[in-house]
Coordinates of C-alpha atoms and ligand atoms in Angstrom, one line a residue:
M1 CA -59.3 68.0 -6.0
A2 CA -59.7 68.3 -2.2
T3 CA -56.6 67.3 -0.3
S4 CA -57.0 65.5 3.0
P5 CA -55.3 66.7 6.2
R6 CA -53.3 63.5 6.2
Q7 CA -51.9 64.2 2.7
L8 CA -51.1 67.7 3.6
L9 CA -49.2 66.6 6.7
H10 CA -47.3 64.0 4.7
E11 CA -46.3 66.8 2.3
A12 CA -45.4 69.2 5.0
F13 CA -43.1 66.7 6.8
P14 CA -41.0 64.6 4.5
G15 CA -39.8 61.4 6.2
R16 CA -42.5 61.5 8.9
A17 CA -45.4 59.9 7.0
K18 CA -45.3 56.7 9.1
Q19 CA -45.2 58.6 12.4
I20 CA -48.1 60.9 11.3
D21 CA -50.2 57.8 10.4
Q22 CA -49.4 56.3 13.7
I23 CA -50.5 59.4 15.6
L24 CA -53.7 59.6 13.5
G25 CA -54.3 55.9 14.1
F26 CA -53.8 56.5 17.8
M27 CA -56.2 59.4 17.9
G28 CA -58.9 57.5 15.9
K29 CA -62.3 59.1 15.6
P30 CA -62.8 62.3 17.6
W31 CA -65.3 60.8 20.0
A32 CA -63.7 57.4 20.3
S33 CA -61.9 56.6 23.5
T34 CA -58.1 56.7 23.1
P35 CA -55.4 54.9 25.2
P36 CA -54.7 57.0 28.3
S37 CA -51.2 58.1 27.3
L38 CA -48.7 58.3 24.5
L39 CA -45.0 59.0 24.8
I40 CA -43.2 60.4 21.7
N41 CA -39.5 60.3 21.9
G42 CA -36.5 60.8 19.6
N43 CA -33.4 62.9 19.3
S44 CA -33.5 66.7 19.0
S45 CA -34.8 68.4 15.8
L46 CA -36.5 65.3 14.5
G47 CA -39.8 67.1 14.1
K48 CA -41.5 65.8 17.3
T49 CA -43.0 69.1 18.4
A50 CA -43.8 70.3 14.9
V51 CA -45.4 67.1 13.8
V52 CA -47.6 66.7 16.9
K53 CA -48.6 70.3 16.9
A54 CA -49.5 70.3 13.2
T55 CA -51.4 67.0 13.4
L56 CA -53.5 68.1 16.4
S57 CA -54.1 71.4 14.7
A58 CA -55.1 69.7 11.4
V59 CA -57.4 67.2 13.0
L60 CA -58.9 69.1 15.9
G61 CA -58.6 72.6 14.4
G62 CA -58.3 75.8 16.4
G63 CA -55.4 75.4 18.7
S64 CA -54.2 76.5 22.0
S65 CA -53.6 80.1 22.8
S66 CA -50.4 79.5 24.7
S67 CA -47.4 81.7 24.0
S68 CA -45.3 78.6 23.7
S69 CA -47.4 77.2 21.0
S70 CA -47.3 79.8 18.3
S71 CA -48.3 77.9 15.2
D72 CA -45.7 77.8 12.4
S73 CA -46.3 78.3 8.8
I74 CA -46.7 74.6 8.0
S75 CA -49.5 74.1 10.5
S76 CA -51.3 77.3 9.5
Q77 CA -51.1 76.1 5.9
I78 CA -52.8 72.9 7.0
R79 CA -55.3 74.6 9.2
S80 CA -56.3 76.9 6.4
E81 CA -57.4 73.8 4.5
Q82 CA -59.7 72.8 7.3
H83 CA -63.4 73.1 6.7
L84 CA -64.3 73.6 10.4
Q85 CA -61.4 75.8 11.1
D86 CA -63.1 79.2 11.6
R87 CA -65.8 77.7 13.8
R88 CA -63.4 75.6 15.8
R89 CA -61.2 78.5 16.6
R90 CA -63.9 80.0 18.7
L91 CA -64.6 76.9 20.6
P92 CA -63.0 75.5 23.7
S93 CA -59.9 73.8 22.5
R94 CA -59.7 70.0 22.3
Y95 CA -56.1 70.1 23.2
A96 CA -53.7 72.0 25.4
F97 CA -50.0 72.1 24.3
L98 CA -47.6 73.0 27.1
D99 CA -43.9 73.4 27.2
C100 CA -42.5 72.0 30.4
V101 CA -39.7 74.5 30.3
E102 CA -42.2 77.3 30.6
C103 CA -44.5 75.5 32.9
H104 CA -42.0 74.6 35.4
T105 CA -44.2 73.9 38.4
P106 CA -47.3 71.6 38.7
R107 CA -49.5 74.6 39.3
L108 CA -48.3 76.3 36.1
I109 CA -49.0 73.1 34.2
F110 CA -52.5 72.8 35.7
E111 CA -53.4 76.5 35.1
H112 CA -52.0 76.7 31.6
A113 CA -53.8 73.5 30.6
I114 CA -57.1 74.7 31.9
Y115 CA -56.6 78.1 30.3
Q116 CA -55.9 76.5 26.9
F117 CA -58.7 74.0 27.1
R118 CA -61.1 76.9 27.8
N119 CA -59.5 78.8 24.8
P120 CA -60.6 82.3 25.6
P121 CA -60.6 84.6 22.6
P122 CA -57.5 86.8 22.1
S123 CA -59.4 90.0 23.1
Q124 CA -60.0 88.5 26.5
D125 CA -56.4 87.2 26.9
K126 CA -55.5 89.5 29.8
G127 CA -54.5 87.4 32.7
S128 CA -56.8 85.4 34.9
K129 CA -59.6 87.9 34.6
A130 CA -60.0 86.7 31.0
F131 CA -61.6 83.5 32.3
S132 CA -64.3 85.1 34.4
S133 CA -65.4 88.1 32.3
T134 CA -68.1 87.8 29.7
H135 CA -66.8 87.9 26.2
T136 CA -68.6 89.5 23.4
T137 CA -66.5 88.4 20.4
T138 CA -68.7 88.2 17.4
T139 CA -69.0 84.9 15.7
G140 CA -68.5 86.4 12.3
T141 CA -71.3 84.2 10.8
S142 CA -73.9 85.5 8.6
D143 CA -76.5 84.0 10.7
N144 CA -77.4 86.7 13.2
K145 CA -79.9 84.5 15.0
A146 CA -77.3 81.9 15.7
A147 CA -74.9 84.5 16.8
A148 CA -77.3 86.0 19.2
T149 CA -78.1 82.6 20.6
V150 CA -74.4 81.9 21.1
S151 CA -73.8 85.3 22.7
R152 CA -76.7 84.6 25.2
K153 CA -75.4 81.2 26.0
R154 CA -71.9 82.6 26.5
K155 CA -73.2 85.0 29.1
R156 CA -74.8 82.1 30.9
V157 CA -71.6 80.1 30.7
A158 CA -69.6 83.0 32.1
T159 CA -71.5 82.8 35.4
S160 CA -71.3 79.0 35.5
P161 CA -69.1 77.1 37.9
L162 CA -66.4 77.1 35.2
D163 CA -65.5 80.7 36.0
W164 CA -61.8 81.1 36.4
N165 CA -60.3 80.4 39.8
K166 CA -57.0 78.9 40.7
C167 CA -55.9 75.4 40.5
E168 CA -53.2 74.4 43.0
N169 CA -53.2 70.7 43.3
V170 CA -53.9 67.5 41.5
N171 CA -57.4 67.0 43.0
E172 CA -58.5 70.4 41.8
F173 CA -57.0 69.7 38.4
V174 CA -58.9 66.4 38.1
E175 CA -62.0 68.3 39.1
W176 CA -61.3 70.9 36.4
C177 CA -60.7 68.3 33.8
R178 CA -64.1 66.8 34.5
K179 CA -65.8 70.2 34.3
I180 CA -64.1 71.0 31.1
C181 CA -65.1 67.7 29.5
D182 CA -68.6 68.0 30.8
T183 CA -69.2 71.5 29.5
K184 CA -71.4 71.8 26.5
D185 CA -69.7 73.9 23.9
E186 CA -71.1 76.3 21.3
L187 CA -71.0 73.8 18.6
D188 CA -73.4 71.6 20.5
E189 CA -75.5 74.6 21.3
V190 CA -75.5 76.0 17.8
H191 CA -76.4 72.6 16.5
E192 CA -79.2 72.3 18.9
T193 CA -80.6 75.7 18.0
H194 CA -80.4 75.1 14.3
D195 CA -81.5 71.5 14.2
N196 CA -84.2 72.2 16.8
H197 CA -82.9 69.1 18.4
R198 CA -82.8 69.2 22.2
P199 CA -81.0 66.3 23.8
V200 CA -82.5 64.8 26.8
S201 CA -81.3 66.6 29.9
G202 CA -78.2 65.1 31.4
S203 CA -77.2 63.2 28.2
I204 CA -73.8 63.7 26.8
S205 CA -73.6 65.1 23.2
K206 CA -71.3 63.9 20.5
H207 CA -69.0 67.0 20.7
Q208 CA -69.0 67.0 24.5
N209 CA -67.5 63.5 24.5
E210 CA -64.7 64.2 22.1
T211 CA -61.2 63.2 23.3
R212 CA -59.2 66.0 24.9
Y213 CA -55.4 65.9 24.6
L214 CA -53.0 67.3 27.1
V215 CA -49.6 67.6 25.4
L216 CA -46.5 68.1 27.4
D217 CA -43.5 69.1 25.3
R218 CA -40.0 68.6 26.6
A219 CA -41.5 66.4 29.2
E220 CA -38.0 65.3 30.5
R221 CA -38.1 68.4 32.5
L222 CA -41.0 67.0 34.5
R223 CA -38.5 64.6 36.2
D224 CA -36.9 67.6 37.9
T225 CA -39.8 69.9 38.4
A226 CA -42.7 67.6 39.1
P227 CA -41.6 64.0 39.4
T228 CA -44.7 63.0 41.4
L229 CA -47.0 64.3 38.7
I230 CA -45.8 61.8 36.1
P231 CA -47.7 58.7 37.5
V232 CA -50.8 60.9 38.0
L233 CA -50.7 62.1 34.4
M234 CA -50.4 58.5 33.2
R235 CA -53.7 57.8 35.1
L236 CA -55.5 61.0 34.3
Q237 CA -58.1 59.3 32.2
E238 CA -58.9 56.9 35.0
L239 CA -58.9 59.6 37.7
T240 CA -61.2 61.9 35.8
G241 CA -63.4 59.2 34.3
R242 CA -63.4 61.3 31.1
N243 CA -62.1 60.8 27.6
I244 CA -58.8 62.6 28.1
C245 CA -55.4 61.6 26.8
V246 CA -51.9 62.7 27.9
I247 CA -49.1 63.0 25.3
L248 CA -45.6 63.4 26.5
I249 CA -42.9 64.6 24.0
T250 CA -39.4 64.0 25.0
T251 CA -35.8 63.3 23.9
I252 CA -35.3 60.5 26.5
V253 CA -36.7 57.0 26.8
W254 CA -39.6 56.0 28.9
E255 CA -37.4 53.9 31.3
K256 CA -36.0 57.2 32.6
F257 CA -39.4 58.4 33.6
R258 CA -40.5 55.2 35.4
S259 CA -41.1 55.7 39.1
K260 CA -39.9 53.1 41.6
T261 CA -43.4 52.6 42.9
G262 CA -44.6 51.5 39.4
G263 CA -47.5 53.0 37.5
Y264 CA -49.2 53.0 34.1
E265 CA -47.1 52.7 31.1
P266 CA -47.7 54.8 28.0
I267 CA -47.7 53.7 24.4
V268 CA -44.3 54.6 23.0
L269 CA -43.8 56.1 19.6
N270 CA -40.2 56.7 18.5
F271 CA -39.2 59.3 15.9
P272 CA -36.1 57.8 14.2
Q273 CA -33.1 59.8 12.8
Y274 CA -33.7 61.1 9.3
T275 CA -31.9 59.3 6.4
K276 CA -29.8 61.3 4.0
S277 CA -32.5 61.5 1.4
E278 CA -35.1 62.6 4.0
T279 CA -32.7 65.3 5.3
V280 CA -32.0 66.5 1.8
A281 CA -35.7 66.6 1.0
I282 CA -36.3 68.7 4.2
L283 CA -33.5 71.1 3.5
G284 CA -34.5 71.3 -0.2
R285 CA -37.6 73.1 1.0
D286 CA -35.6 76.0 2.3
L287 CA -34.4 77.3 -1.1
P288 CA -33.8 81.0 -0.6
E289 CA -36.3 83.3 -2.3
G290 CA -35.4 84.4 -5.8
E291 CA -33.0 81.5 -6.3
E292 CA -35.5 79.3 -8.1
E293 CA -33.4 79.0 -11.3
N294 CA -30.5 77.7 -9.1
M295 CA -32.5 74.9 -7.6
D296 CA -30.1 72.2 -9.0
L297 CA -27.1 74.0 -7.6
Y298 CA -28.8 74.4 -4.3
M299 CA -29.7 70.7 -4.1
R300 CA -26.1 69.8 -5.0
F301 CA -24.9 72.1 -2.3
V302 CA -27.3 70.6 0.3
D303 CA -26.0 67.2 -0.6
L304 CA -22.4 68.4 -0.1
V305 CA -23.1 70.0 3.2
Y306 CA -24.8 66.9 4.4
D307 CA -21.8 64.7 3.4
V308 CA -19.3 67.1 5.0
F309 CA -21.1 67.8 8.3
Q310 CA -23.3 64.8 9.0
R311 CA -20.6 62.9 10.8
N312 CA -20.1 65.7 13.4
C313 CA -23.5 67.3 13.3
K314 CA -26.7 65.2 13.3
D315 CA -29.0 68.1 14.3
L316 CA -31.3 69.1 11.5
N317 CA -31.6 72.7 12.8
E318 CA -27.8 73.1 12.8
I319 CA -27.4 71.7 9.3
R320 CA -30.2 74.0 8.2
H321 CA -28.5 76.9 9.7
L322 CA -25.2 76.1 8.1
V323 CA -26.9 75.7 4.7
A324 CA -28.5 79.1 5.1
L325 CA -25.2 80.8 6.0
L326 CA -23.0 79.0 3.5
F327 CA -25.2 79.0 0.4
P328 CA -24.7 82.7 -0.4
L329 CA -20.9 82.1 -0.3
Y330 CA -21.1 79.0 -2.5
I331 CA -23.1 80.8 -5.1
K332 CA -21.2 84.0 -5.0
P333 CA -18.5 83.1 -7.7
V334 CA -21.3 81.8 -9.9
K335 CA -23.1 85.1 -9.7
E336 CA -19.9 87.0 -10.3
G337 CA -19.3 84.9 -13.4
K338 CA -15.9 83.6 -12.1
I339 CA -17.1 80.0 -11.9
Q340 CA -19.6 78.2 -14.1
K341 CA -22.5 76.4 -12.5
H342 CA -21.4 73.0 -13.8
E343 CA -17.8 73.4 -12.5
G344 CA -18.6 71.4 -9.4
L345 CA -15.0 70.7 -8.5
K346 CA -14.0 74.4 -8.6
L347 CA -17.0 75.3 -6.5
H348 CA -16.2 72.6 -4.1
R349 CA -12.6 73.9 -3.7
H350 CA -13.9 77.4 -3.3
I351 CA -16.2 76.5 -0.4
Q352 CA -13.9 74.1 1.3
A353 CA -12.2 76.7 3.4
Y354 CA -15.5 78.1 4.6
F355 CA -16.6 74.6 5.5
V356 CA -13.6 74.2 7.8
E357 CA -14.2 77.6 9.3
A358 CA -17.9 76.9 9.8
M359 CA -17.0 73.6 11.5
D360 CA -14.4 75.1 13.8
K361 CA -15.9 78.5 14.7
L362 CA -19.6 78.3 14.1
Y363 CA -20.6 74.9 15.1
L364 CA -18.5 75.0 18.2
R365 CA -20.1 78.4 18.9
E366 CA -16.8 80.2 19.2
I367 CA -18.4 83.0 17.4
S368 CA -22.0 84.0 16.7
S369 CA -23.6 83.4 13.3
T370 CA -23.8 87.2 12.6
E371 CA -20.2 87.6 13.5
W372 CA -19.2 84.7 11.3
S373 CA -21.3 85.8 8.3
D374 CA -19.9 89.4 8.6
R375 CA -16.4 88.1 8.6
T376 CA -16.8 85.6 5.8
L377 CA -18.6 88.1 3.6
S378 CA -16.0 90.7 4.1
V379 CA -13.2 88.2 3.3
A380 CA -15.1 86.9 0.3
S381 CA -15.6 90.4 -1.1
G382 CA -11.9 91.2 -0.5
S383 CA -10.5 88.4 -2.6
L384 CA -12.1 85.3 -3.9
S385 CA -8.9 83.9 -5.3
G386 CA -7.0 84.1 -2.0
V387 CA -9.5 81.7 -0.5
S388 CA -9.8 79.4 -3.4
G389 CA -8.1 76.1 -2.8
S390 CA -6.3 77.3 0.3
T391 CA -5.5 75.1 3.2
I392 CA -6.7 75.6 6.8
G393 CA -5.2 78.7 8.3
G394 CA -4.3 80.2 4.9
G395 CA -2.3 77.4 3.4
A396 CA 1.4 76.9 3.3
G397 CA 1.5 78.3 -0.2
G398 CA -0.5 81.4 0.8
H399 CA 1.9 82.1 3.6
V400 CA 5.1 82.0 1.7
S401 CA 3.8 83.8 -1.4
G402 CA 3.5 86.8 0.8
A403 CA -0.2 87.2 0.3
P404 CA -1.6 90.2 2.3
G405 CA -3.4 89.3 5.5
G406 CA -6.9 90.0 4.1
D407 CA -6.4 87.7 1.2
R408 CA -5.8 84.6 3.3
A409 CA -8.6 82.4 4.6
L410 CA -10.4 83.5 7.6
T411 CA -8.2 82.2 10.3
T412 CA -6.3 84.8 12.3
A413 CA -3.4 84.1 14.6
L414 CA -5.7 84.1 17.6
D415 CA -8.0 81.6 15.9
V416 CA -5.0 79.3 15.2
Q417 CA -4.4 79.0 18.9
N418 CA -8.1 78.3 19.6
V419 CA -8.3 75.6 16.9
F420 CA -5.6 73.5 18.6
D421 CA -7.5 72.0 21.5
L422 CA -6.4 68.6 20.2
P423 CA -5.3 65.7 22.4
Y424 CA -1.6 65.4 22.9
Y425 CA -0.9 62.5 20.6
T426 CA -3.2 63.9 17.9
K427 CA -1.0 67.0 17.8
F428 CA 2.0 64.9 17.1
I429 CA 0.2 62.9 14.4
L430 CA -0.6 66.2 12.8
I431 CA 3.0 67.4 13.1
A432 CA 4.2 64.1 11.6
S433 CA 1.8 64.4 8.8
F434 CA 3.1 67.9 8.0
L435 CA 6.6 66.7 8.0
A436 CA 5.7 63.8 5.8
S437 CA 3.8 66.1 3.4
Y438 CA 6.6 68.6 3.0
N439 CA 9.9 66.7 3.5
P440 CA 11.2 64.5 0.7
P441 CA 11.1 60.8 1.7
R442 CA 14.8 60.4 0.8
L443 CA 15.7 62.5 3.8
D444 CA 13.6 60.6 6.4
M445 CA 16.6 58.5 7.4
R446 CA 18.6 61.5 8.1
Y447 CA 16.0 63.4 10.1
F448 CA 14.2 60.6 11.9
A449 CA 16.4 57.4 12.1
K450 CA 17.1 56.3 15.6
V451 CA 20.4 54.7 14.6
S452 CA 22.9 56.1 12.2
S453 CA 24.3 54.3 9.1
T454 CA 27.4 53.5 11.2
G455 CA 25.2 51.7 13.8
S456 CA 25.6 54.2 16.6
K457 CA 22.5 55.6 18.3
M458 CA 21.6 59.0 16.8
T459 CA 20.9 61.9 19.1
K460 CA 18.5 64.7 18.2
R461 CA 21.4 67.0 17.6
S462 CA 23.3 64.6 15.3
K463 CA 20.1 63.9 13.3
V464 CA 19.5 67.6 12.7
A465 CA 23.2 68.2 11.8
A466 CA 23.1 65.4 9.3
A467 CA 19.9 66.7 7.8
K468 CA 21.3 70.2 7.5
K469 CA 24.3 68.9 5.7
H470 CA 22.1 67.4 3.0
G471 CA 19.2 69.8 3.0
H472 CA 19.4 73.4 4.0
D473 CA 22.6 74.2 2.1
S474 CA 20.6 73.8 -1.1
M475 CA 18.2 76.7 -0.4
G476 CA 17.2 78.4 -3.5
S477 CA 19.0 76.1 -5.9
K478 CA 16.0 73.8 -6.3
L479 CA 12.3 74.2 -6.3
R480 CA 11.4 74.8 -2.6
Q481 CA 9.2 72.2 -1.0
Q482 CA 7.1 74.9 0.6
L483 CA 6.1 76.3 -2.8
L484 CA 5.2 72.9 -4.1
G485 CA 2.4 72.5 -1.5
P486 CA 1.6 69.4 0.5
K487 CA 2.4 66.1 -1.1
P488 CA 0.5 62.8 -0.4
F489 CA 2.3 60.4 1.9
P490 CA 1.6 56.8 2.9
I491 CA 0.1 56.5 6.4
E492 CA 2.9 54.0 7.3
R493 CA 5.6 56.6 6.6
M494 CA 3.8 59.2 8.7
L495 CA 3.5 56.7 11.6
A496 CA 7.2 56.0 11.4
I497 CA 7.9 59.8 11.7
F498 CA 5.3 60.0 14.5
Y499 CA 7.0 57.3 16.6
S500 CA 10.4 58.9 15.9
I501 CA 9.6 62.4 16.9
L502 CA 7.6 61.4 20.0
D503 CA 10.7 60.1 21.8
E504 CA 8.6 58.2 24.3
E505 CA 6.4 55.1 24.4
V506 CA 2.9 55.7 23.2
E507 CA 0.3 54.6 25.8
E508 CA -1.4 51.4 25.1
N509 CA -4.9 52.8 25.1
V510 CA -4.2 55.4 22.4
N511 CA -5.8 54.4 19.2
V512 CA -3.7 56.1 16.6
H513 CA -5.9 55.1 13.7
T514 CA -9.0 56.6 15.3
Q515 CA -7.1 59.9 15.7
I516 CA -6.1 59.9 12.1
A517 CA -9.7 59.3 11.1
S518 CA -10.7 62.3 13.4
L519 CA -8.1 64.5 11.7
V520 CA -9.5 63.4 8.3
S521 CA -13.0 64.3 9.4
L522 CA -11.8 67.6 10.6
R523 CA -10.3 68.1 7.2
M524 CA -6.8 68.7 8.7
L525 CA -5.7 65.6 6.8
Q526 CA -7.1 64.9 3.4
R527 CA -7.4 61.3 2.2
V528 CA -6.2 61.0 -1.4
T529 CA -6.8 57.3 -1.9
P530 CA -10.4 56.3 -2.8
M531 CA -12.6 55.2 0.1
D532 CA -12.9 51.7 -1.3
K533 CA -9.2 51.1 -1.1
L534 CA -8.4 49.8 2.3
D535 CA -4.7 49.3 2.3
S536 CA -1.8 51.7 1.3
I537 CA -3.9 54.7 2.3
K538 CA -2.3 58.1 1.4
C539 CA -3.1 61.4 2.9
K540 CA -2.1 65.0 2.6
C541 CA -1.6 67.4 5.4
N542 CA -4.1 70.3 5.0
V543 CA -2.9 72.8 7.6
S544 CA -0.7 75.9 7.1
Y545 CA 2.9 76.4 8.2
E546 CA 1.8 79.1 10.6
M547 CA -0.7 76.8 12.3
I548 CA 1.7 73.9 12.6
K549 CA 4.3 76.2 14.1
T550 CA 1.9 77.3 16.8
L551 CA 0.9 73.7 17.4
A552 CA 4.5 72.5 17.6
K553 CA 5.3 75.4 20.0
S554 CA 2.5 74.2 22.3
T555 CA 4.1 70.8 22.5
R556 CA 7.6 72.2 22.7
F557 CA 8.6 70.5 19.5
E558 CA 11.1 72.5 17.3
I559 CA 9.5 71.7 14.0
D560 CA 11.8 74.1 12.0
K561 CA 14.8 71.8 12.7
Y562 CA 13.0 68.9 11.0
L563 CA 11.7 70.8 8.0
Y564 CA 13.7 70.6 4.8
D565 CA 14.1 73.8 2.9
F566 CA 11.5 75.8 4.9
S567 CA 11.4 79.3 6.2
Ligands
ATP1 N1 -39.8 66.2 8.4 C1 -39.7 67.5 8.5 N2 -40.1 68.3 7.6 C2 -40.1 69.6 7.6 N3 -39.6 70.3 8.6 C3 -39.1 69.5 9.7 C4 -39.2 68.1 9.7 N4 -38.6 67.7 10.8 C5 -38.3 68.8 11.5 N5 -38.6 69.9 10.8 C6 -38.3 71.2 11.2 O1 -37.2 71.2 12.1 C7 -37.3 72.1 13.1 C8 -37.2 71.4 14.5 O2 -38.2 70.5 14.7 P1 -38.9 70.3 16.1 O3 -38.7 71.5 16.9 O4 -40.3 69.8 15.9 O5 -37.9 69.2 16.6 P2 -38.0 68.4 18.0 O6 -37.9 66.9 17.6 O7 -39.2 68.8 18.7 O8 -36.7 68.8 18.7 P3 -36.4 69.0 20.2 O9 -36.4 67.7 20.8 O10 -35.1 69.7 20.3 O11 -37.6 69.9 20.8 C9 -38.7 72.7 13.0 O12 -38.6 74.0 12.4 C10 -39.4 71.8 12.1 O13 -40.4 72.4 11.3
MG2 MG1 -39.5 69.8 20.5

């Protein structure tokens, strides 16, 4: 059953069916006039470039020969389905696809556009000479007669006024556009030869009148490099009097392009953010080769990555990159037979430390992907158990149990320092959370009360002395808090500790609850109450002793004095 280009495009771009249909509707029939301009906008990595390129390529075939528009596998798959593909590729292109970062002056835009519309064959692609020399590429058709006719005609075209020259200003560009639109192409000529049909001299053939599209990707750059060109491009159809349409692709809204003097407005088409199911469907297509039997596991992993990262990272390319880097680590214990495929919780625990690392180091570009994957793989091969279930920075338990350095999670002492670029009050919230997680609540009064049981105001020194009396002398006699790991604490208790250790008024504009939420999203605090429970929220502190010590040092807070039974 033949599949239409539209269906192929829908399959190639999950979540973009509506936009593809809108673009196809905008283009209409090849020879029908289109509106003069279209503006496609949306955030980064939403498929604007890929969808427009693949749609034009699927509908118009061929494609531009620009270095910036190397066709990807999706569009080549679509193109391969096209009936007219081979023939089209040898014809002057119906569209030019320019990247405004590469074409950073009006002249570059004009000349690249003309170059692509003329679509010289690759063998001739050697600078500007390519435009003027006669080309002798064979048509590859079995019909020698037709090929000979085409070759003769080409020679004639080569000496026509369309020979390459330069194009320096808008007037010349408009003139060039007219010439390009008026030039009869091979398809017309081959048709004429075969059908013995000679159009009346001066008449415009069906193919000659087909719409040409000038696509300018990353068009926001035009505002800096060629601001005066924007109103001209919007009116190109009117200025040339030909069926030519300009498509701008950008991440910004049209209002930011508008000139003060006014001008034509384009039709605006917005590419919205992908939903979770769309993102998962897109990422699901990237299943690594040879992992077909682990498809279920892969989809579960993609789902997990989306849930963990989507709040901080909306960029599809970034999430894709994270999935590609983290999936081998996720699947490693399964391959080694240490964890079964269905043991989702164990797998989750195993990958958690890597997630935090990826978020801190990779997403913030502190280290490169290669460096990161080298480090993670070497740690993973060193000891899997050391990483499993550990807290950020190695975990309080990992630290005291005297685990060798290589066994701990990936954070080194240097990294610990880097991680703590937190705001001032957030640092104290984290310290308070650590204290609440590791100190028994019964000792809060002794450590943090502002007034003593006798009613006198407690100084820092008296608080610490009182706590020592009841705490540190019992070292070794009971199970040490440190070995038990972090315990859940109510937010209210943590806030009480926070206000106590701060010893100063918190500024009014500081939203403590937002900062707690940020720490939860950074996985430094872990919420243990279900999401649907809104009051009496409990959290656990998920950072290591080593890390909190560094953090406390940076705020000149002596945390050791407030920790019960810690060393
Ligand atoms: N719906 C989709 N289906 C499959 N792949 C997609 C989809 N959307 C985006 N992609 C892929 O994501 C990558 C980024 O897409 P693209 O470059 O087109 O985004 P963009 O919107 O042009 O971003 P930018 O504004 O940064 O240029 C490409 O590899 C593209 O193939
Ligand atoms: Mg793009």
